[in-house]
CSV table of C-alpha atoms in Angstrom, one decimal:
chain,number,residue,atom,x,y,z
Q,221,MET,CA,0.0,0.0,0.0
Q,222,PHE,CA,2.9,2.3,0.9
Q,223,ILE,CA,4.5,1.6,-2.5
Q,224,LEU,CA,1.2,2.3,-4.3
Q,225,THR,CA,0.8,5.6,-2.4
Q,226,MET,CA,4.4,6.6,-3.3
Q,227,THR,CA,3.9,5.6,-7.0
Q,228,PHE,CA,0.7,7.6,-7.1
Q,229,LEU,CA,2.4,10.5,-5.4
Q,230,GLY,CA,5.3,10.3,-7.9
Q,231,ILE,CA,2.9,10.5,-10.9
Q,232,ILE,CA,1.2,13.5,-9.3
Q,233,ILE,CA,4.6,15.2,-8.8
Q,234,PHE,CA,5.6,14.6,-12.4
Q,235,ILE,CA,2.3,16.0,-13.6
Q,236,LEU,CA,2.8,19.0,-11.4
Q,237,GLU,CA,6.3,19.4,-12.7
Q,238,THR,CA,5.5,19.1,-16.4
Q,239,VAL,CA,2.0,20.5,-16.8
Q,240,VAL,CA,0.7,22.6,-14.0
Q,241,ILE,CA,3.8,24.3,-12.7
Q,242,GLU,CA,4.6,25.8,-16.1
Q,243,PHE,CA,1.8,28.3,-15.4
Q,244,PHE,CA,3.6,29.5,-12.2
Q,245,ALA,CA,7.0,30.0,-13.7
Q,246,ILE,CA,8.6,33.3,-12.7
Q,247,GLY,CA,10.8,34.7,-15.5
Q,248,GLY,CA,11.0,31.2,-17.0
Q,249,VAL,CA,12.2,29.8,-13.7
Q,250,LYS,CA,10.0,27.1,-12.0
Q,251,PRO,CA,10.4,25.2,-8.8
Q,252,ASP,CA,12.0,21.7,-8.9
Q,253,PHE,CA,9.7,19.4,-7.1
Q,254,ILE,CA,11.9,16.4,-7.7
Q,255,LEU,CA,14.8,18.2,-6.0
Q,256,ILE,CA,12.5,19.0,-3.1
Q,257,ILE,CA,11.6,15.2,-2.9
Q,258,ALA,CA,15.3,14.3,-2.9
Q,259,ILE,CA,16.0,16.8,-0.1
Q,260,TYR,CA,13.0,15.5,1.9
Q,261,SER,CA,14.3,12.0,1.5
Q,262,GLY,CA,17.8,13.1,2.7
Q,263,LEU,CA,16.4,15.0,5.7
Q,264,PHE,CA,13.8,12.4,6.9
Q,265,LEU,CA,14.7,9.0,5.5
Q,266,ASN,CA,17.7,6.7,5.4
Q,267,LYS,CA,20.6,8.1,3.2
Q,268,ASN,CA,20.6,5.0,0.9
Q,269,ILE,CA,16.9,5.3,0.4
Q,270,ALA,CA,17.3,9.0,-0.3
Q,271,ALA,CA,20.0,8.2,-2.9
Q,272,GLY,CA,17.7,5.6,-4.5
Q,273,ILE,CA,14.7,8.0,-4.6
Q,274,GLY,CA,16.8,10.8,-5.9
Q,275,PHE,CA,18.2,8.5,-8.6
Q,276,THR,CA,14.8,7.1,-9.7
Q,277,PHE,CA,13.0,10.4,-9.8
Q,278,GLY,CA,15.9,12.1,-11.4
Q,279,LEU,CA,16.0,9.4,-14.1
Q,280,ILE,CA,12.3,9.9,-14.9
Q,281,GLN,CA,12.9,13.6,-15.0
Q,282,ASP,CA,15.8,13.1,-17.5
Q,283,ALA,CA,13.6,10.8,-19.6
Q,284,LEU,CA,11.0,13.5,-19.9
Q,285,SER,CA,13.6,16.0,-21.0
Q,286,PHE,CA,15.8,15.9,-24.1
Q,287,LYS,CA,19.4,14.7,-24.2
Q,288,LEU,CA,19.9,15.2,-20.5
Q,289,MET,CA,19.9,11.5,-19.5
Q,290,GLY,CA,22.0,11.0,-16.4
Q,291,ILE,CA,22.3,14.6,-15.3
Q,292,ASN,CA,19.3,14.7,-12.9
Q,293,SER,CA,19.7,11.1,-11.7
Q,294,LEU,CA,23.3,11.9,-10.8
Q,295,SER,CA,22.7,15.3,-9.1
Q,296,LYS,CA,19.6,14.2,-7.2
Q,297,CYS,CA,21.2,10.9,-6.1
Q,298,LEU,CA,24.2,12.8,-4.9
Q,299,ILE,CA,22.1,15.4,-3.1
Q,300,GLY,CA,19.8,12.8,-1.4
Q,301,PHE,CA,22.8,10.8,-0.2
Q,302,SER,CA,24.8,13.9,1.0
Q,303,ILE,CA,21.9,15.3,3.0
Q,304,GLY,CA,21.1,11.8,4.3
Q,305,SER,CA,24.7,11.5,5.5
Q,306,LEU,CA,24.3,14.6,7.6
Q,307,ARG,CA,20.8,13.7,8.8
Q,308,GLU,CA,21.9,12.6,12.3
Q,309,LYS,CA,23.9,15.7,12.9
Q,310,ILE,CA,21.1,18.2,12.1
Q,311,LEU,CA,17.7,19.1,13.2
Q,312,SER,CA,15.6,18.1,10.2
Q,313,GLU,CA,12.4,19.4,11.7
Q,314,ASN,CA,13.8,22.9,12.1
Q,315,LEU,CA,12.3,25.3,9.6
Q,316,LEU,CA,15.6,27.3,9.2
Q,317,VAL,CA,17.5,24.0,8.5
Q,318,GLN,CA,14.9,23.1,5.8
Q,319,TYR,CA,15.2,26.6,4.1
Q,320,LEU,CA,18.9,26.5,4.2
Q,321,PHE,CA,19.3,22.9,3.0
Q,322,THR,CA,16.8,23.5,0.2
Q,323,PHE,CA,18.6,26.6,-0.9
Q,324,ILE,CA,22.1,25.0,-0.8
Q,325,ALA,CA,20.8,21.9,-2.6
Q,326,THR,CA,19.2,24.0,-5.3
Q,327,PHE,CA,22.5,25.8,-5.8
Q,328,LEU,CA,24.5,22.5,-5.8
Q,329,ASN,CA,22.0,21.0,-8.3
Q,330,GLY,CA,22.4,24.1,-10.5
Q,331,VAL,CA,26.2,24.0,-10.3
Q,332,ILE,CA,26.3,20.3,-11.3
Q,333,PHE,CA,24.0,21.2,-14.2
Q,334,LEU,CA,26.1,24.1,-15.2
Q,335,PHE,CA,29.3,22.1,-15.0
Q,336,ILE,CA,27.9,19.3,-17.2
Q,337,LEU,CA,26.2,21.5,-19.7
Q,338,LYS,CA,29.0,24.0,-20.1
Q,339,GLY,CA,32.0,21.9,-19.3
Q,340,LEU,CA,31.1,18.5,-20.8
Q,341,LEU,CA,28.3,19.2,-23.3
Q,342,LEU,CA,30.0,22.5,-24.4
Q,343,MET,CA,26.7,24.3,-24.4
Q,344,GLU,CA,26.8,28.1,-24.6
Q,345,ILE,CA,25.3,29.3,-21.3
Q,346,LYS,CA,25.6,32.8,-19.9
Q,347,VAL,CA,26.8,32.0,-16.4
Q,348,LEU,CA,25.5,35.2,-14.8
Q,349,ASN,CA,22.0,34.7,-16.2
Q,350,PHE,CA,22.1,31.1,-15.1
Q,351,LEU,CA,23.2,32.0,-11.5
Q,352,TRP,CA,20.4,34.7,-11.4
Q,353,SER,CA,17.9,32.0,-12.4
Q,354,LEU,CA,19.4,29.7,-9.8
Q,355,LEU,CA,18.9,32.3,-7.1
Q,356,ILE,CA,15.2,32.7,-8.0
Q,357,GLN,CA,14.8,29.0,-8.1
Q,358,GLY,CA,16.6,28.6,-4.7
Q,359,ILE,CA,14.1,31.1,-3.1
Q,360,TYR,CA,11.2,29.5,-4.9
Q,361,ASN,CA,12.2,26.0,-3.8
Q,362,SER,CA,13.0,27.1,-0.2
Q,363,LEU,CA,9.5,28.6,0.2
Q,364,LEU,CA,7.7,25.6,-1.2
Q,365,ALA,CA,9.8,22.9,0.6
Q,366,PRO,CA,8.5,23.2,4.3
Q,367,PRO,CA,4.8,22.8,3.4
Q,368,ILE,CA,5.7,19.9,1.1
Q,369,PHE,CA,7.9,18.3,3.8
Q,370,LEU,CA,4.9,18.7,6.2
Q,371,LEU,CA,2.6,17.0,3.7
Q,372,LEU,CA,5.0,14.1,3.1
Q,373,ASN,CA,5.6,13.6,6.8
Q,374,ARG,CA,1.8,13.3,7.3
Q,375,ILE,CA,1.7,10.6,4.6
Q,376,LYS,CA,4.7,9.0,6.2
Q,377,ARG,CA,3.0,8.9,9.6
Q,378,LEU,CA,0.0,7.0,8.1
Q,379,TYR,CA,2.4,4.1,7.6
Q,380,TYR,CA,4.6,4.8,10.6
Q,381,LYS,CA,3.2,1.9,12.7
Q,382,LYS,CA,4.3,-0.6,10.1
Q,383,PRO,CA,7.7,-2.2,11.1
Q,384,VAL,CA,9.2,-1.5,7.6
Q,385,PHE,CA,9.1,2.2,8.4
Q,386,TYR,CA,11.0,2.0,11.6
Q,387,LYS,CA,14.1,1.3,9.5
Q,388,LEU,CA,13.6,4.5,7.4
Z,56,MET,CA,30.0,-3.6,15.0
Z,57,LEU,CA,30.9,-5.8,12.1
Z,58,LYS,CA,27.3,-6.0,11.0
Z,59,ARG,CA,27.1,-2.2,11.1
Z,60,ASP,CA,30.2,-1.8,9.0
Z,61,SER,CA,29.0,-4.3,6.5
Z,62,LYS,CA,25.7,-2.5,6.2
Z,63,LYS,CA,27.5,0.8,5.7
Z,64,ARG,CA,29.7,-0.7,3.0
Z,65,HIS,CA,26.7,-2.2,1.3
Z,66,GLY,CA,25.0,1.3,1.3
Z,67,ILE,CA,28.0,2.9,-0.2
Z,68,ILE,CA,28.2,0.2,-2.9
Z,69,VAL,CA,24.6,0.8,-3.8
Z,70,VAL,CA,25.0,4.6,-4.0
Z,71,ALA,CA,28.3,4.2,-6.0
Z,72,THR,CA,26.4,1.9,-8.4
Z,73,LEU,CA,23.6,4.4,-8.9
Z,74,LEU,CA,26.1,7.2,-9.5
Z,75,LEU,CA,28.0,5.0,-11.9
Z,76,ILE,CA,24.8,4.3,-13.9
Z,77,SER,CA,24.0,8.0,-14.1
Z,78,PHE,CA,27.6,8.7,-15.2
Z,79,LEU,CA,27.3,6.0,-17.9
Z,80,PHE,CA,24.1,7.5,-19.2
Z,81,LEU,CA,25.8,10.8,-19.2
Z,82,THR,CA,28.8,9.5,-21.0
Z,83,ALA,CA,26.6,7.9,-23.7
Z,84,ASN,CA,24.9,11.3,-24.1
Z,85,ILE,CA,28.2,13.2,-24.5
Z,86,LYS,CA,30.2,10.7,-26.4
Z,87,PHE,CA,27.7,9.1,-28.8
Z,88,TRP,CA,25.0,11.8,-28.5
Z,89,LYS,CA,22.5,9.0,-27.9
Z,90,THR,CA,20.4,8.1,-24.9
Z,91,PRO,CA,19.0,4.7,-24.0
Z,92,VAL,CA,15.7,5.1,-25.8
Z,93,PHE,CA,14.0,2.2,-24.2
Z,94,VAL,CA,14.2,3.8,-20.7
Z,95,GLU,CA,12.7,7.1,-22.1
Z,96,SER,CA,10.0,5.2,-24.2
Z,97,ILE,CA,8.8,3.3,-21.1
Z,98,ILE,CA,8.7,6.4,-18.9
Z,99,ILE,CA,7.0,8.5,-21.6
Z,100,ALA,CA,4.4,5.6,-22.2
Z,101,VAL,CA,3.6,5.6,-18.4
Z,102,VAL,CA,3.6,9.4,-17.6
Z,103,SER,CA,2.4,11.0,-20.9
Z,104,PRO,CA,-1.2,9.7,-20.8
Z,105,PHE,CA,-1.6,11.2,-17.3
Z,106,GLN,CA,0.0,14.5,-18.6
Z,107,GLU,CA,-2.5,14.5,-21.5
Z,108,LEU,CA,-5.4,13.9,-19.2
Z,109,VAL,CA,-4.5,16.6,-16.8
Z,110,SER,CA,-3.5,19.0,-19.6
Z,111,LYS,CA,-6.8,18.5,-21.4
Z,112,THR,CA,-8.7,18.9,-18.1
Z,113,ILE,CA,-6.9,22.2,-17.3
Z,114,ASN,CA,-7.3,23.5,-20.8
Z,115,GLY,CA,-10.9,22.6,-20.8
Z,116,THR,CA,-11.5,24.3,-17.5
Z,117,VAL,CA,-9.7,27.4,-18.6
Z,118,ARG,CA,-11.7,27.4,-21.9
Z,119,ILE,CA,-15.0,27.0,-20.0
Z,120,TRP,CA,-14.0,29.8,-17.7
Z,121,ASN,CA,-12.8,32.2,-20.5
Z,122,ASN,CA,-15.5,31.4,-23.0
Z,123,TYR,CA,-18.6,30.9,-21.0
Z,124,ILE,CA,-18.3,32.2,-17.6
Z,125,PHE,CA,-15.9,35.2,-18.0
Z,126,LEU,CA,-17.1,36.6,-21.3
Z,127,ILE,CA,-19.8,34.5,-22.8
Z,128,ASP,CA,-19.5,35.2,-26.5
Z,129,THR,CA,-17.0,38.0,-26.9
Z,130,GLN,CA,-14.0,36.0,-25.9
Z,131,GLU,CA,-14.8,33.3,-28.4
Z,132,GLU,CA,-15.3,35.8,-31.2
Z,133,ASN,CA,-12.1,37.6,-30.3
Z,134,ASN,CA,-10.1,34.4,-30.3
Z,135,GLN,CA,-11.5,33.5,-33.7
Z,136,LEU,CA,-10.5,36.9,-35.1
Z,137,LYS,CA,-7.1,36.8,-33.5
Z,138,LYS,CA,-6.5,33.3,-35.0
Z,139,GLU,CA,-7.7,34.7,-38.4
Z,140,ILE,CA,-5.3,37.6,-38.2
Z,141,GLU,CA,-2.4,35.4,-37.2
Z,142,LYS,CA,-3.2,33.0,-40.1
Z,143,LEU,CA,-3.4,35.9,-42.5
Z,144,LYS,CA,-0.1,37.3,-41.2
Z,145,PHE,CA,1.5,33.9,-41.7
Z,146,GLN,CA,0.1,33.7,-45.3
Z,147,ASN,CA,1.2,37.3,-45.9
Z,148,SER,CA,4.7,36.6,-44.8
Z,149,ALA,CA,4.9,33.5,-47.0
Z,150,LEU,CA,3.5,35.4,-50.0
Z,151,LEU,CA,6.0,38.3,-49.4
Z,152,GLU,CA,8.8,35.8,-49.4
Z,153,LYS,CA,7.7,34.3,-52.6
Z,154,PHE,CA,7.3,37.7,-54.2
Z,155,ASP,CA,10.8,38.7,-53.2
Z,156,ASN,CA,12.1,35.4,-54.7
Z,157,PHE,CA,10.5,36.1,-58.0
Z,158,LYS,CA,11.8,39.7,-58.1
Z,159,ARG,CA,15.4,39.0,-57.0
Z,160,LEU,CA,16.2,35.7,-58.8
Z,161,ASP,CA,14.0,36.2,-61.9
Z,162,LYS,CA,15.5,34.0,-64.6
Z,163,LEU,CA,18.7,33.0,-62.9
Z,164,ILE,CA,17.4,30.4,-60.6
Z,165,ASP,CA,14.2,28.4,-60.4
Z,166,PHE,CA,12.0,29.1,-57.4
Z,167,VAL,CA,11.7,26.8,-54.5
Z,168,ASN,CA,9.0,24.1,-54.8
Z,169,THR,CA,6.2,25.9,-53.1
Z,170,SER,CA,3.8,23.0,-52.8
Z,171,GLU,CA,1.5,23.5,-49.9
Z,172,LEU,CA,2.8,22.1,-46.6
Z,173,ASN,CA,1.2,19.0,-45.3
Z,174,LEU,CA,0.4,19.8,-41.7
Z,175,ILE,CA,-0.8,17.6,-38.8
Z,176,TYR,CA,-2.6,19.2,-35.8
Z,177,ALA,CA,-1.2,18.3,-32.3
Z,178,ASP,CA,-1.9,19.3,-28.7
Z,179,VAL,CA,0.8,20.1,-26.2
Z,180,VAL,CA,0.6,17.6,-23.3
Z,181,GLY,CA,3.6,18.5,-21.2
Z,182,PHE,CA,6.6,20.8,-20.8
Z,183,ASP,CA,10.1,20.0,-19.9
Z,184,SER,CA,10.5,18.6,-16.4
Z,185,THR,CA,14.0,20.0,-15.7
Z,186,GLY,CA,13.2,23.7,-16.2
Z,187,TRP,CA,16.7,24.2,-17.8
Z,188,ALA,CA,15.7,22.9,-21.2
Z,189,LYS,CA,13.1,24.3,-23.5
Z,190,MET,CA,11.1,21.3,-24.7
Z,191,ILE,CA,7.5,20.3,-25.0
Z,192,MET,CA,5.7,17.0,-25.4
Z,193,ILE,CA,2.9,16.6,-28.0
Z,194,ASN,CA,0.3,14.0,-28.5
Z,195,LYS,CA,1.3,12.8,-31.9
Z,196,GLY,CA,3.9,10.2,-32.7
Z,197,LEU,CA,5.1,7.6,-35.1
Z,198,ASN,CA,1.5,6.3,-35.4
Z,199,ASN,CA,0.6,9.7,-36.9
Z,200,SER,CA,3.7,9.7,-39.2
Z,201,VAL,CA,5.4,12.3,-37.0
Z,202,MET,CA,9.1,11.6,-37.1
Z,203,LYS,CA,12.4,13.1,-35.9
Z,204,ASP,CA,13.6,16.3,-37.5
Z,205,MET,CA,10.1,17.4,-38.7
Z,206,SER,CA,9.5,21.1,-38.1
Z,207,VAL,CA,6.8,22.3,-35.8
Z,208,VAL,CA,4.9,25.6,-36.4
Z,209,THR,CA,1.9,27.6,-35.3
Z,210,TYR,CA,-0.1,30.0,-37.4
Z,211,ASN,CA,2.2,32.8,-36.4
Z,212,GLY,CA,5.6,31.2,-36.8
Z,213,LEU,CA,8.1,28.5,-36.1
Z,214,ILE,CA,8.1,26.6,-32.8
Z,215,GLY,CA,10.8,24.0,-33.0
Z,216,ARG,CA,11.6,20.5,-34.3
Z,217,ILE,CA,10.8,17.0,-33.4
Z,218,VAL,CA,13.8,15.4,-31.6
Z,219,GLN,CA,12.3,12.1,-30.5
Z,220,SER,CA,9.1,10.2,-31.3
Z,221,THR,CA,7.5,7.3,-29.6
Z,222,SER,CA,4.3,5.6,-31.0
Z,223,LYS,CA,1.9,8.1,-29.5
Z,224,TYR,CA,4.0,11.1,-28.3
Z,225,SER,CA,6.9,13.2,-29.5
Z,226,LYS,CA,9.3,15.6,-28.0
Z,227,VAL,CA,9.7,19.0,-29.6
Z,228,LEU,CA,12.9,21.0,-29.0
Z,229,LEU,CA,11.8,24.6,-28.9
Z,230,ILE,CA,13.7,27.3,-30.9
Z,231,THR,CA,14.4,29.1,-27.6
Z,232,ASP,CA,16.6,26.2,-26.3
Z,233,PRO,CA,20.3,26.9,-26.6
Z,234,ARG,CA,20.8,23.6,-28.4
Z,235,SER,CA,18.5,24.7,-31.2
Z,236,SER,CA,20.1,26.4,-34.2
Z,237,ILE,CA,18.4,27.5,-37.4
Z,238,ASP,CA,20.0,28.8,-40.6
Z,239,ALA,CA,18.0,32.0,-41.2
Z,240,VAL,CA,17.9,35.2,-43.3
Z,241,ILE,CA,16.7,38.7,-42.6
Z,242,GLN,CA,13.8,39.0,-45.0
Z,243,ARG,CA,14.5,42.6,-46.1
Z,244,THR,CA,18.3,42.6,-46.5
Z,245,ARG,CA,18.8,38.8,-47.3
Z,246,ASP,CA,21.7,38.7,-44.8
Z,247,ARG,CA,22.2,35.2,-43.4
Z,248,GLY,CA,23.0,34.1,-39.9
Z,249,VAL,CA,22.3,31.3,-37.4
Z,250,VAL,CA,19.4,31.8,-35.0
Z,251,VAL,CA,19.9,30.1,-31.6
Z,252,GLY,CA,17.9,30.1,-28.4
Z,253,ASN,CA,19.0,31.8,-25.2
Z,254,ASN,CA,16.9,29.8,-22.8
Z,255,LYS,CA,15.1,32.9,-21.6
Z,256,GLY,CA,12.3,32.8,-24.2
Z,257,MET,CA,14.3,34.9,-26.7
Z,258,LEU,CA,16.5,34.2,-29.7
Z,259,GLU,CA,19.8,35.5,-30.9
Z,260,MET,CA,21.1,35.7,-34.4
Z,261,LYS,CA,24.8,34.9,-34.7
Z,262,TYR,CA,27.3,35.0,-37.6
Z,263,LEU,CA,25.6,37.9,-39.2
Z,264,SER,CA,27.9,40.0,-41.3
Z,265,VAL,CA,29.2,43.1,-39.6
Z,266,ASP,CA,28.2,45.1,-42.8
Z,267,SER,CA,24.6,44.0,-42.5
Z,268,ASP,CA,22.0,46.8,-42.6
Z,269,VAL,CA,19.8,45.0,-40.1
Z,270,LYS,CA,17.4,47.2,-38.2
Z,271,GLU,CA,15.0,46.7,-35.3
Z,272,GLY,CA,11.7,45.4,-36.6
Z,273,ASP,CA,13.2,43.4,-39.5
Z,274,ILE,CA,11.5,40.0,-40.0
Z,275,VAL,CA,13.7,36.9,-39.7
Z,276,ILE,CA,12.7,33.7,-41.7
Z,277,SER,CA,14.3,30.3,-42.1
Z,278,SER,CA,16.6,30.0,-45.1
Z,279,GLY,CA,15.8,26.4,-45.9
Z,280,LEU,CA,19.4,25.3,-45.5
Z,281,GLY,CA,20.3,22.6,-43.0
Z,282,GLY,CA,17.7,20.1,-44.2
Z,283,ILE,CA,15.2,20.4,-41.3
Z,284,TYR,CA,13.3,23.7,-41.5
Z,285,GLN,CA,11.5,24.6,-44.8
Z,286,LYS,CA,12.4,27.9,-46.4
Z,287,GLY,CA,10.4,31.0,-45.5
Z,288,LEU,CA,9.1,29.9,-42.1
Z,289,LEU,CA,8.6,33.0,-39.9
Z,290,ILE,CA,11.0,32.9,-37.0
Z,291,GLY,CA,10.6,36.3,-35.4
Z,292,THR,CA,11.3,40.0,-35.4
Z,293,VAL,CA,14.6,41.8,-34.7
Z,294,SER,CA,14.2,43.5,-31.3
Z,295,LYS,CA,17.7,44.7,-30.7
Z,296,VAL,CA,20.8,45.3,-32.8
Z,297,TYR,CA,24.1,45.2,-30.9
Z,298,GLU,CA,26.5,47.8,-32.2
Z,299,LYS,CA,29.9,46.4,-33.2
Z,300,LYS,CA,32.6,48.2,-35.0
Z,301,THR,CA,35.2,45.5,-35.0
Z,302,GLY,CA,35.2,41.8,-35.8
Z,303,LEU,CA,33.6,39.9,-38.6
Z,304,PHE,CA,30.1,39.3,-37.2
Z,305,ARG,CA,27.4,41.2,-35.4
Z,306,GLN,CA,24.7,39.9,-33.1
Z,307,VAL,CA,21.0,40.7,-32.9
Z,308,ALA,CA,18.3,39.8,-30.5
Z,309,ILE,CA,15.1,38.4,-31.9
Z,310,THR,CA,11.7,38.1,-30.4
Z,311,PRO,CA,10.0,34.9,-31.6
Z,312,SER,CA,6.8,35.6,-33.6
Z,313,ALA,CA,5.1,32.6,-32.1
Z,314,ASP,CA,4.0,32.8,-28.5
Z,315,ILE,CA,6.0,29.8,-27.5
Z,316,SER,CA,5.4,29.8,-23.8
Z,317,ARG,CA,1.6,29.9,-24.3
Z,318,THR,CA,1.3,27.4,-27.1
Z,319,GLU,CA,-1.4,24.9,-26.6
Z,320,GLU,CA,-2.1,23.7,-30.2
Z,321,LEU,CA,0.5,23.4,-32.9
Z,322,LEU,CA,1.1,22.0,-36.4
Z,323,VAL,CA,3.7,19.5,-37.4
Z,324,VAL,CA,5.0,19.8,-41.0
Z,325,VAL,CA,4.9,16.3,-42.3
Z,326,SER,CA,5.6,17.0,-46.0
Z,327,PRO,CA,9.0,15.8,-47.1
Z,328,PHE,CA,11.7,18.4,-47.1
Z,329,ASP,CA,12.6,19.6,-50.6
Z,330,LYS,CA,15.9,21.3,-51.0
Z,331,PRO,CA,15.9,24.2,-53.4
Z,332,GLU,CA,17.7,23.4,-56.7
Z,333,ILE,CA,19.5,26.0,-58.8
Z,334,LYS,CA,19.1,25.4,-62.5
């Protein structure tokens, strides 16, 4: 049942990301829900599960884009795992921590993107414009992350009594 | 203690494997410019029907709101008239281009085969999920004879080209993506350059001769070279000319004529590409 819920949630997130959220783009910049999910997994679940979720959702995100296969799966897997590794040393429930980690993770995700697109794919990208977009996305993601974390934690609590979740 | 270490090692191996898989996909992208199509096809087949359903529901709701609740008849009439104007503009631009061809080339070269374009209507079902690429998903694919490298237009200009097709859906790389490049000409001066996207919803024309007499407001059309975009397709209007006194080339900013970010319906040009022949 938990897997079904998560699959259903995943589909909703991708529909949000590819259909609905386009209408809420600010200057062409839209929030990255998949990144928020990867950050959530790192902050509240096991680091290996966080890496797995980041990889899977990133891979789907790549497949729905063009010629970017591997970029999102790599960055989201890395972000999920990195935050997951720090989980025991931080207060995940703290709002400030959530804002900060979302902003830093957005920046890290963007830098990985920039490095691959510009350094490896040799795409012409104006770095200043890109960083400006990243700043907007960082703020956008940071504002959206806490309510999404709250929602996901509510869903998590529904299954909390089951033994499998004690491991997460 | 040993069990904990083994668990830790096991976790690291799993993560390293995932990162390695991502890196392999990435390498395949960079080195061979190919992606494992089967992964994409499966994901598109699962996600796109939901995208289409939601997209249609949203568009339907918006239409009901705009056409019936907000302004019962006026909005509908206005939309029809707007579409008619855009259609006439498109036809006018194509006719102007043909007229120019006749005047300029006269008896020296034969004119381009101007057979009517064979167009297929398609709906936009989704946008790019990463936000960094400019791409849309349409609900026509190989089953509808929509294939890679076909150009995509609306009534008021060029939108992009098909970069990948599955049986029912296709990905369209928009002209505003930095990876898109179109060989284009300024309609008035006949100066040629390459139009590329800047990822901010605007276009730039590169490799335009420094001697070019290009002015703001000039219309930019596709040249037909390159084998993907047909000749004479409206790309946009010059919005800014960057002054340059040195170097070989100058650069201009172009506003796309098609409202790319608000496109809901578009047309895929399925007629075979005919290269112009000089007799």
